[in-house]
Amino acid sequence: METVEAVYEGGVLKPLKKVNLREGERVTVVIKRDVLKLAGSVKRAITMEELEEAYHEYVLHRGKGLS
């Protein structure tokens, strides 16, 4: 498996480096957005307590589906 950054322009994903693919070869693309850019959309800072509470809520609800 290889990770390659790409830019989406004009409806096409364009790799930022040369890729070793044959013409017409099919690949699977997993979209991972830049977390730091997404963080810029946060409207306010949260406290450590809020972060811990959100984490514990996530773990609690996630664990319900494991039984």
PDB file of C-alpha atoms in Angstrom:
ATOM      1  CA  MET A   1       0.000   0.000   0.000  1.00  0.00           C
ATOM      2  CA  GLU A   2       1.236   3.488  -0.822  1.00  0.00           C
ATOM      3  CA  THR A   3       0.051   6.875   0.421  1.00  0.00           C
ATOM      4  CA  VAL A   4       0.030   9.730  -2.074  1.00  0.00           C
ATOM      5  CA  GLU A   5      -1.217  13.262  -1.454  1.00  0.00           C
ATOM      6  CA  ALA A   6      -3.463  14.673  -4.153  1.00  0.00           C
ATOM      7  CA  VAL A   7      -5.295  17.883  -5.031  1.00  0.00           C
ATOM      8  CA  TYR A   8      -8.874  17.930  -6.307  1.00  0.00           C
ATOM      9  CA  GLU A   9      -9.147  20.330  -9.266  1.00  0.00           C
ATOM     10  CA  GLY A  10     -11.704  20.529 -12.027  1.00  0.00           C
ATOM     11  CA  GLY A  11     -13.432  17.337 -10.911  1.00  0.00           C
ATOM     12  CA  VAL A  12     -10.200  15.308 -10.992  1.00  0.00           C
ATOM     13  CA  LEU A  13      -7.862  14.085  -8.237  1.00  0.00           C
ATOM     14  CA  LYS A  14      -4.300  15.020  -9.211  1.00  0.00           C
ATOM     15  CA  PRO A  15      -1.444  13.251  -7.364  1.00  0.00           C
ATOM     16  CA  LEU A  16       1.289  15.545  -6.046  1.00  0.00           C
ATOM     17  CA  LYS A  17       3.999  13.018  -6.943  1.00  0.00           C
ATOM     18  CA  LYS A  18       4.540  10.436  -9.671  1.00  0.00           C
ATOM     19  CA  VAL A  19       2.586   7.237  -9.112  1.00  0.00           C
ATOM     20  CA  ASN A  20       3.586   3.792 -10.356  1.00  0.00           C
ATOM     21  CA  LEU A  21       0.344   2.752 -12.095  1.00  0.00           C
ATOM     22  CA  ARG A  22      -0.414   1.248 -15.478  1.00  0.00           C
ATOM     23  CA  GLU A  23      -2.787   3.136 -17.789  1.00  0.00           C
ATOM     24  CA  GLY A  24      -6.366   2.144 -16.930  1.00  0.00           C
ATOM     25  CA  GLU A  25      -5.394   0.453 -13.643  1.00  0.00           C
ATOM     26  CA  ARG A  26      -8.068   0.717 -10.952  1.00  0.00           C
ATOM     27  CA  VAL A  27      -7.255   1.811  -7.404  1.00  0.00           C
ATOM     28  CA  THR A  28      -9.250   2.527  -4.259  1.00  0.00           C
ATOM     29  CA  VAL A  29      -9.060   6.073  -2.896  1.00  0.00           C
ATOM     30  CA  VAL A  30      -9.597   6.833   0.807  1.00  0.00           C
ATOM     31  CA  ILE A  31     -10.362  10.510   1.462  1.00  0.00           C
ATOM     32  CA  LYS A  32      -8.577  11.950   4.525  1.00  0.00           C
ATOM     33  CA  ARG A  33      -8.909  15.689   4.924  1.00  0.00           C
ATOM     34  CA  ASP A  34      -6.162  17.793   6.492  1.00  0.00           C
ATOM     35  CA  VAL A  35      -7.106  17.909  10.189  1.00  0.00           C
ATOM     36  CA  LEU A  36      -5.326  21.211  10.776  1.00  0.00           C
ATOM     37  CA  LYS A  37      -7.350  22.912   8.052  1.00  0.00           C
ATOM     38  CA  LEU A  38     -10.577  21.506   9.496  1.00  0.00           C
ATOM     39  CA  ALA A  39      -9.579  22.729  12.959  1.00  0.00           C
ATOM     40  CA  GLY A  40      -9.718  26.281  11.622  1.00  0.00           C
ATOM     41  CA  SER A  41     -13.494  25.948  11.347  1.00  0.00           C
ATOM     42  CA  VAL A  42     -13.893  25.551  15.122  1.00  0.00           C
ATOM     43  CA  LYS A  43     -15.842  28.520  16.468  1.00  0.00           C
ATOM     44  CA  ARG A  44     -14.449  28.519  20.019  1.00  0.00           C
ATOM     45  CA  ALA A  45     -11.811  26.904  22.152  1.00  0.00           C
ATOM     46  CA  ILE A  46     -12.880  24.099  24.465  1.00  0.00           C
ATOM     47  CA  THR A  47     -11.575  23.403  27.924  1.00  0.00           C
ATOM     48  CA  MET A  48      -9.696  20.274  28.895  1.00  0.00           C
ATOM     49  CA  GLU A  49     -12.704  19.263  31.010  1.00  0.00           C
ATOM     50  CA  GLU A  50     -15.029  19.541  27.988  1.00  0.00           C
ATOM     51  CA  LEU A  51     -12.625  17.495  25.900  1.00  0.00           C
ATOM     52  CA  GLU A  52     -12.365  14.788  28.574  1.00  0.00           C
ATOM     53  CA  GLU A  53     -16.151  14.680  28.975  1.00  0.00           C
ATOM     54  CA  ALA A  54     -16.675  14.341  25.219  1.00  0.00           C
ATOM     55  CA  TYR A  55     -14.081  11.554  25.074  1.00  0.00           C
ATOM     56  CA  HIS A  56     -15.695   9.637  27.945  1.00  0.00           C
ATOM     57  CA  GLU A  57     -19.134   9.999  26.327  1.00  0.00           C
ATOM     58  CA  TYR A  58     -17.716   8.657  23.060  1.00  0.00           C
ATOM     59  CA  VAL A  59     -16.100   5.660  24.795  1.00  0.00           C
ATOM     60  CA  LEU A  60     -19.272   4.953  26.796  1.00  0.00           C
ATOM     61  CA  HIS A  61     -21.527   4.947  23.719  1.00  0.00           C
ATOM     62  CA  ARG A  62     -19.019   3.037  21.591  1.00  0.00           C
ATOM     63  CA  GLY A  63     -18.805   0.289  24.216  1.00  0.00           C
ATOM     64  CA  LYS A  64     -22.569  -0.357  24.098  1.00  0.00           C
ATOM     65  CA  GLY A  65     -22.278  -1.928  20.654  1.00  0.00           C
ATOM     66  CA  LEU A  66     -19.583  -4.432  21.691  1.00  0.00           C
ATOM     67  CA  SER A  67     -21.709  -6.851  23.761  1.00  0.00           C
TER      68      SER A  67
END
